[in-house]
Tab-separated table of C-alpha atoms in Angstrom:
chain	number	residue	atom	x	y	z
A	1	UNK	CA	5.190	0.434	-11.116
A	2	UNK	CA	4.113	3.839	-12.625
A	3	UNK	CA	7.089	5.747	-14.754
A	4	UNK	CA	6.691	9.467	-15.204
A	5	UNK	CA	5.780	10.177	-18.593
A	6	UNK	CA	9.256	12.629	-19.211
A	7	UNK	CA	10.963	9.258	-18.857
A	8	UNK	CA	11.476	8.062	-21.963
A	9	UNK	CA	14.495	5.751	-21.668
A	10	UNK	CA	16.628	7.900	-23.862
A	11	UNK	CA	18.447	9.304	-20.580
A	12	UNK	CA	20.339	6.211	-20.157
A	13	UNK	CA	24.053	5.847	-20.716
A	14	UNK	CA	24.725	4.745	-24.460
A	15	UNK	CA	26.672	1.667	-23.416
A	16	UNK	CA	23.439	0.364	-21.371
A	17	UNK	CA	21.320	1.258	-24.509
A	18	UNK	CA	23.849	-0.851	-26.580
A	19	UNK	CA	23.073	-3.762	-24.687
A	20	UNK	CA	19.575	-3.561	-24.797
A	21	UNK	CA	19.786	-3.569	-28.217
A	22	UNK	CA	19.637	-7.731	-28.039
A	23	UNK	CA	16.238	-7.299	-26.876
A	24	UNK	CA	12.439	-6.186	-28.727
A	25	UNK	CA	12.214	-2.522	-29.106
A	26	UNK	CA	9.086	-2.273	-27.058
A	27	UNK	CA	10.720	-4.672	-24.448
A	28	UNK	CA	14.017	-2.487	-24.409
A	29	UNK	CA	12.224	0.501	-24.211
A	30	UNK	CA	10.299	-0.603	-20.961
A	31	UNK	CA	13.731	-1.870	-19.705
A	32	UNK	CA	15.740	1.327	-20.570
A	33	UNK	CA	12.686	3.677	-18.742
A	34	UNK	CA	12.772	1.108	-15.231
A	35	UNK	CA	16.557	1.757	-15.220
A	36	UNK	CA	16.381	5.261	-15.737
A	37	UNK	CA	13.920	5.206	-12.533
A	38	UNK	CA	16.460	3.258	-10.519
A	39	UNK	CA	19.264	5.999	-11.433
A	40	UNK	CA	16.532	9.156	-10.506
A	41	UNK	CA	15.767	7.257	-6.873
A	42	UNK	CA	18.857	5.176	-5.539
A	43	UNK	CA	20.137	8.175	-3.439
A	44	UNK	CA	16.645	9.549	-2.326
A	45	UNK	CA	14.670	6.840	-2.514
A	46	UNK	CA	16.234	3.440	-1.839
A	47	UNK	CA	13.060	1.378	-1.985
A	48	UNK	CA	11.566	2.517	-4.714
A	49	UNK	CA	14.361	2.252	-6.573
A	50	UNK	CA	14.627	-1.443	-5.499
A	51	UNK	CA	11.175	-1.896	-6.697
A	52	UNK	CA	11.763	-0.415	-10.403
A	53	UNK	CA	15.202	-2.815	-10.307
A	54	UNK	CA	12.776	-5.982	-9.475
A	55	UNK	CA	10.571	-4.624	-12.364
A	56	UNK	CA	13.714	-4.598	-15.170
A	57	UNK	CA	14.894	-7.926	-13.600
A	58	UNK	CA	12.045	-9.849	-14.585
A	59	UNK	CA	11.710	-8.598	-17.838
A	60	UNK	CA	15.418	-8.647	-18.984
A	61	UNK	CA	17.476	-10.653	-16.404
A	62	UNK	CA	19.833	-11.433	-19.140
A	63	UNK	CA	21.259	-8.201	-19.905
A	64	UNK	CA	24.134	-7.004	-17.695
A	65	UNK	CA	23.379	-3.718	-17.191
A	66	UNK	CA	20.459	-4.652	-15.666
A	67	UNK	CA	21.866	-7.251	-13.479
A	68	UNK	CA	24.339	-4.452	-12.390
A	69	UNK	CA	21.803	-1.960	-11.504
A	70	UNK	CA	20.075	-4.581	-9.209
A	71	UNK	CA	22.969	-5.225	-7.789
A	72	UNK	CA	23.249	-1.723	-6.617
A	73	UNK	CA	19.650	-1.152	-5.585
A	74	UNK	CA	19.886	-4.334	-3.328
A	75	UNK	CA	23.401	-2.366	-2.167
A	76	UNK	CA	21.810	0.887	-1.491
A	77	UNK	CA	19.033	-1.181	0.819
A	78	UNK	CA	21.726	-3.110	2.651
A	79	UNK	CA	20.436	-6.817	0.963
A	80	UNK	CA	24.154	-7.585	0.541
A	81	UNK	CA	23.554	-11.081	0.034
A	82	UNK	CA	20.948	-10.278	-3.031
A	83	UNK	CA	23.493	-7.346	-4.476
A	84	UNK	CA	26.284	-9.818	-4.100
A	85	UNK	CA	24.756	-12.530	-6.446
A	86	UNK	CA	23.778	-9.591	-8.646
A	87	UNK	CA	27.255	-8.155	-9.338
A	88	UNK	CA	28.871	-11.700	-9.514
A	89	UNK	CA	26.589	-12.884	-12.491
A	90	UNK	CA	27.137	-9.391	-14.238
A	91	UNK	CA	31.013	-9.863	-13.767
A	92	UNK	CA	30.396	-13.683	-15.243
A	93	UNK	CA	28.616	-11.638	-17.967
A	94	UNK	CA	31.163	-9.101	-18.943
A	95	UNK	CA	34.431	-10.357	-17.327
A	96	UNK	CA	34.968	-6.940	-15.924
A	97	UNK	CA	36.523	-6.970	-12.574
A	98	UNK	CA	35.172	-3.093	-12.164
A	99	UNK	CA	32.656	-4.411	-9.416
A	100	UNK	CA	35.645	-6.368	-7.312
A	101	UNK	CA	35.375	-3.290	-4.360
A	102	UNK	CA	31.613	-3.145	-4.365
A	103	UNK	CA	31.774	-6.943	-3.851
A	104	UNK	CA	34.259	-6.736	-1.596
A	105	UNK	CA	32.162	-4.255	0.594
A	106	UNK	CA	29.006	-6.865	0.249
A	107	UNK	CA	31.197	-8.715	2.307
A	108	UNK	CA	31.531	-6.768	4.764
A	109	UNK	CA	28.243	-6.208	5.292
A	110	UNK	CA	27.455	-9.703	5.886
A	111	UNK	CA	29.813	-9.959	8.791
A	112	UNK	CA	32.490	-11.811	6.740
A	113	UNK	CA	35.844	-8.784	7.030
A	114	UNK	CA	38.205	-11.679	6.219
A	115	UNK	CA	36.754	-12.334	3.099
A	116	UNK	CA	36.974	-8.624	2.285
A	117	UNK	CA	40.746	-8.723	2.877
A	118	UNK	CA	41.125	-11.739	1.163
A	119	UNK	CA	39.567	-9.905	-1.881
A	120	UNK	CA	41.768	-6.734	-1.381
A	121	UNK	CA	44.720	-8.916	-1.832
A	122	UNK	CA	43.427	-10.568	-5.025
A	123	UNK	CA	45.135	-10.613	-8.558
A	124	UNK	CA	41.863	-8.484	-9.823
A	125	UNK	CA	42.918	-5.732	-7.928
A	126	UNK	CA	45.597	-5.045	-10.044
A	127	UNK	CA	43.327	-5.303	-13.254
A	128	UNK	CA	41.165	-2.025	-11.719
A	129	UNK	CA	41.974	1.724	-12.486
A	130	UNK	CA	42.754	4.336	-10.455
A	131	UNK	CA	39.023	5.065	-8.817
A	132	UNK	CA	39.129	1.313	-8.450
A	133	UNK	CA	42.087	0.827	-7.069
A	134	UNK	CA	41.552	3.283	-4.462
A	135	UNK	CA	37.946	2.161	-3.664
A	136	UNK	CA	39.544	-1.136	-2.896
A	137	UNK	CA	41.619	0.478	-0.353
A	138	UNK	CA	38.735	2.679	1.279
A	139	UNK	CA	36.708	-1.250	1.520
A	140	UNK	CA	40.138	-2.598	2.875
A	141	UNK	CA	40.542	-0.192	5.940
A	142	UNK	CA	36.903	-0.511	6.586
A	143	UNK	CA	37.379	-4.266	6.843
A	144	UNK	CA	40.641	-3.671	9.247
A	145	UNK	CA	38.167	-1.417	11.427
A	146	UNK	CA	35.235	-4.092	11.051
A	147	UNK	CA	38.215	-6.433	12.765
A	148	UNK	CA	38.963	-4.021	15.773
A	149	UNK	CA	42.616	-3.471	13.956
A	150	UNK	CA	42.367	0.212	13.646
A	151	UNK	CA	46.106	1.000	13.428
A	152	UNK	CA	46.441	-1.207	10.418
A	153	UNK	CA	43.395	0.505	9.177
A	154	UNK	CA	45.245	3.914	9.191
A	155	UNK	CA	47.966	2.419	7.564
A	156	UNK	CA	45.899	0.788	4.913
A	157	UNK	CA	44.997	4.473	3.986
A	158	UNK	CA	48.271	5.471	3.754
A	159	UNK	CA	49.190	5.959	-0.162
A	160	UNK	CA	50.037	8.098	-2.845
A	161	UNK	CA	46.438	9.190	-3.863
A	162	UNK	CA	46.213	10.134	-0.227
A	163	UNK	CA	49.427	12.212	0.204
A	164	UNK	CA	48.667	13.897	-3.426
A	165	UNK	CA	47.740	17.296	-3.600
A	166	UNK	CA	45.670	16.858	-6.625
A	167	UNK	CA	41.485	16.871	-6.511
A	168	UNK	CA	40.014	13.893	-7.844
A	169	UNK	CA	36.814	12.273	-7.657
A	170	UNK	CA	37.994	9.883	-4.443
A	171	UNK	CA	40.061	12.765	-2.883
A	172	UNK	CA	37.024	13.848	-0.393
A	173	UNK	CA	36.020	10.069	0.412
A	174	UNK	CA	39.833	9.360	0.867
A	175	UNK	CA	40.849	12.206	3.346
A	176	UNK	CA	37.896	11.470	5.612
A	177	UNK	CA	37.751	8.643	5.990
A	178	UNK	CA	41.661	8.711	6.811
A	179	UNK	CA	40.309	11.252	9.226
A	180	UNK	CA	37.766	9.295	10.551
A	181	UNK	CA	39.799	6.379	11.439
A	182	UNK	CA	42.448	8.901	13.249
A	183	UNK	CA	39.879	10.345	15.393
A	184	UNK	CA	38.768	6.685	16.079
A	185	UNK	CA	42.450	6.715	17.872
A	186	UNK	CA	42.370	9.790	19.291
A	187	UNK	CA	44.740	11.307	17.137
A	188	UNK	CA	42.148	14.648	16.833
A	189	UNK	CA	44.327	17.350	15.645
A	190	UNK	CA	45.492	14.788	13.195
A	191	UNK	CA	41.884	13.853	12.582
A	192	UNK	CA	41.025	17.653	12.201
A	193	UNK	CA	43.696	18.416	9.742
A	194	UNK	CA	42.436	15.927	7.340
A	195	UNK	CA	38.974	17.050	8.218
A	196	UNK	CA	39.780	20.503	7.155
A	197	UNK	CA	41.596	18.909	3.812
A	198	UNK	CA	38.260	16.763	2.906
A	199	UNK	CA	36.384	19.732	3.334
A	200	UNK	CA	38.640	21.491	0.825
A	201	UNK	CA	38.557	18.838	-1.624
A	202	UNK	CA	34.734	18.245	-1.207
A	203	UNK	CA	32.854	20.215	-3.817
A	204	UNK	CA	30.125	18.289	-4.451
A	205	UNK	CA	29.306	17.563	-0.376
A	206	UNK	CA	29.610	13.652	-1.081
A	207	UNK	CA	30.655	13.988	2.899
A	208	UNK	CA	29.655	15.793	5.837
A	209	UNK	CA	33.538	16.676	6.814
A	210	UNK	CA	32.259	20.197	7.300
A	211	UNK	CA	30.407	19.323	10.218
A	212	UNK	CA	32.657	17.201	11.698
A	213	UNK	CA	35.510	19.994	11.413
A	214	UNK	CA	33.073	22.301	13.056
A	215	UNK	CA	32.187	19.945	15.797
A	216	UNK	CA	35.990	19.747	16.614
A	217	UNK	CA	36.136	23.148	16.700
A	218	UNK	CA	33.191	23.660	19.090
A	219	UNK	CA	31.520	25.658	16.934
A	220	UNK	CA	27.540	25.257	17.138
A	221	UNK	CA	24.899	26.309	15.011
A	222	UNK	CA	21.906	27.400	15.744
A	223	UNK	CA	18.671	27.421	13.744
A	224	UNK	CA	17.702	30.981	13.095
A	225	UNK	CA	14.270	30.044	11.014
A	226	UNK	CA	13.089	28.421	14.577
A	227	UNK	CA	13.982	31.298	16.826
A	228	UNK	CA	11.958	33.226	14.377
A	229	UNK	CA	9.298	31.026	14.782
A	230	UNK	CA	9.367	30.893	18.509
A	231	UNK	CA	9.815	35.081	18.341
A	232	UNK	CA	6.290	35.535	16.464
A	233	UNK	CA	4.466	33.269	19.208
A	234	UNK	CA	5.712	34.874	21.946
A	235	UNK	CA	4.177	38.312	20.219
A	236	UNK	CA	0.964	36.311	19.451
A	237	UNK	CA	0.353	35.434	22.879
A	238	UNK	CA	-1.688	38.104	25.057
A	239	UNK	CA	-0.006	39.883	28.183
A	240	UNK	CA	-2.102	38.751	30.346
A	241	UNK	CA	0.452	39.921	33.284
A	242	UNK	CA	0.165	43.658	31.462
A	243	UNK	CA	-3.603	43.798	30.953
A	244	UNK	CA	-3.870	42.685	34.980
A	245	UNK	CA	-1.339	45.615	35.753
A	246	UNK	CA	-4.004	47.910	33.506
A	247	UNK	CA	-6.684	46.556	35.933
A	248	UNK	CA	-4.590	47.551	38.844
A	249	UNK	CA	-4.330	51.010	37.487
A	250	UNK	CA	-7.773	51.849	36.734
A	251	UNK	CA	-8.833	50.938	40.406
A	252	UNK	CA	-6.149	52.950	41.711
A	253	UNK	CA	-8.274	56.350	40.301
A	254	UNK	CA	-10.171	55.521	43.674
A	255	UNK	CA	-7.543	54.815	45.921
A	256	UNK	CA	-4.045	56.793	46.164
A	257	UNK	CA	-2.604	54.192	48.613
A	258	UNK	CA	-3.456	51.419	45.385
A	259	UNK	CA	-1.766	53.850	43.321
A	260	UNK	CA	1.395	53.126	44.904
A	261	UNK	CA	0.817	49.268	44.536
A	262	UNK	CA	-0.010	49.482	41.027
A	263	UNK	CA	3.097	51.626	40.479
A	264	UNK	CA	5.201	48.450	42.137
A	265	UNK	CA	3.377	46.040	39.754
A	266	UNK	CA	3.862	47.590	37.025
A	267	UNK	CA	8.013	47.848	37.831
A	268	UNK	CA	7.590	43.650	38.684
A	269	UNK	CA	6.099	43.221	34.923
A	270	UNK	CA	8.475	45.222	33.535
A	271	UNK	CA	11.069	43.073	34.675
A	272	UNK	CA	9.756	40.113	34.020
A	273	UNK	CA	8.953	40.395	30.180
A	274	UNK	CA	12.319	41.646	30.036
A	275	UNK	CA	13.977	39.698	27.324
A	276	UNK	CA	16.586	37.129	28.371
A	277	UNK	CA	19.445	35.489	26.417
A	278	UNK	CA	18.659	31.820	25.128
A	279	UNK	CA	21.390	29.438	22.756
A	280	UNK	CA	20.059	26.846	20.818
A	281	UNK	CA	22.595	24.513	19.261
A	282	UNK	CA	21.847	21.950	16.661
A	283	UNK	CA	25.271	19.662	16.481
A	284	UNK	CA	25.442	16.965	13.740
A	285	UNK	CA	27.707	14.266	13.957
A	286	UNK	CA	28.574	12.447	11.394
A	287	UNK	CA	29.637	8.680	10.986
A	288	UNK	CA	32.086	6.947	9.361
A	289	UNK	CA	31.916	5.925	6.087
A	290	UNK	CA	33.054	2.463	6.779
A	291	UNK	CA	31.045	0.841	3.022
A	292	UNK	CA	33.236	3.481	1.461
């Protein structure tokens, strides 16, 4: 697959360029710049990004980091099975239990929620930090959901990190989908309290809690570059009801009881090219983020 030529391979983190450091230079070098492409695409561009992951697979499937980042393109595309074997034989690489949630989610998308909660309640769930930790929880309520038990899924949410008034990288992910889930039980002006509180912690828009909050709120927005648009055809368009009313007055030089006529014609088009109020809403909803 064609790299850019600004891709050098030098972008990549130094703890991936450590481990490439087993391999050829010219080999590692190829590696380093298909990995680089997976990290530029994997939000954007899913399938390309699988296709550069397929690329550093074949050429280094020994090599964690590239296992890993397979892993996660095969994620991003929903192949949970092929991301599942991915991140297992990294973790049998390094021993890190660091992809234990991601794993856990794989499960869940393969229809097996049991499984999920199985691994939520797993010794290696202690061994994660913090972001861990609480990425284990987010999988764990999504599994409760995935099983129809959404008041245990609420609960499962319940915790520390979510009741702390601190910002921190999960905060956002945390609050709505705690928000989510109480809107699930029709618990809205709980649900749009902690939509409100994602939105504040939310500064990189890793959620769409804004619209949600303004879709409880009724509020709806309407797409000004559009009206525009519609606005500059209607001027574009000829009067055709106008240049018949000029018609109208030219033959009633000849005849005063057309004059009259014309006069009432011209009233009628007045009226009718008067401009009338229109609303155009444009609501987004958003859905949950359950393979949080």
């Amino acid at each position: 697959m064609p790299i850019p030529e600004d891709v050098t391979g030098d972008e990549i983190d130094k703890d991936v360029r450590q481990e490439l450091q087993s391999l050829p230079k010219t080999l590692a070098e190829d590696v380093a710049r298909n990995l680089v492409m997976v990290a530029r695409l994997i939000d954007e561009d899913p399938e390309g990004a699988y296709g550069y992951s397929r690329v550093a697979l074949r050429l280094a499937s020994r090599v964690a980091a590239v296992r890993e980042a397979a892993g996660f393109a095969a994620y991003a595309n929903q192949k949970y099975s092929e991301a599942l074997a991915e991140f297992r034989a990294a973790r049998r690489m390094t021993g890190s239990v660091e992809l234990w949630p991601v794993m856990a989610d794989c499960e869940r998308g393969l229809g097996r929620p049991e499984k999920a909660l199985d691994m939520a309640g797993a010794p290696e769930v202690h061994k994660l930090d913090k972001a861990g930790q609480v990425e284990m929880r987010l999988v764990a309520a999504g599994a409760r959901r995935d099983m129809g038990q959404l008041d245990a899924a609420i609960v499962t949410l319940q915790s520390p990190e979510l009741a702390s008034s601190s910002v921190q990288p999960w905060t956002a992910r945390l609050r709505y989908a705690y928000a989510d889930a109480l809107l699930a039980a029709d618990r809205v002006n709980e649900a749009r309290e902690w939509f409100a509180k994602a939105v504040e912690a939310d500064r990189d828009g890793s959620t769409d809690a804004s619209d949600r909050l303004a879709e409880l709120d009724g509020v709806e927005f309407v797409d000004a570059l559009n009206d525009e648009d519609q606005d500059q055809d209607r001027d574009e368009e000829p009067d055709t009801d106008l240049a018949d009313d000029a018609d109208d007055v030219d033959e009633s030089e000849h005849s005063p009881a057309e004059t009259e006529t014309g006069s009432e014609s011209a009233a009628k088009t007045t009226t009718d090219i008067a401009p009338t109020p229109t609303d155009e809403a444009d609501a987004d909803a958003g859905s949950e983020a359950d393979k949080d």
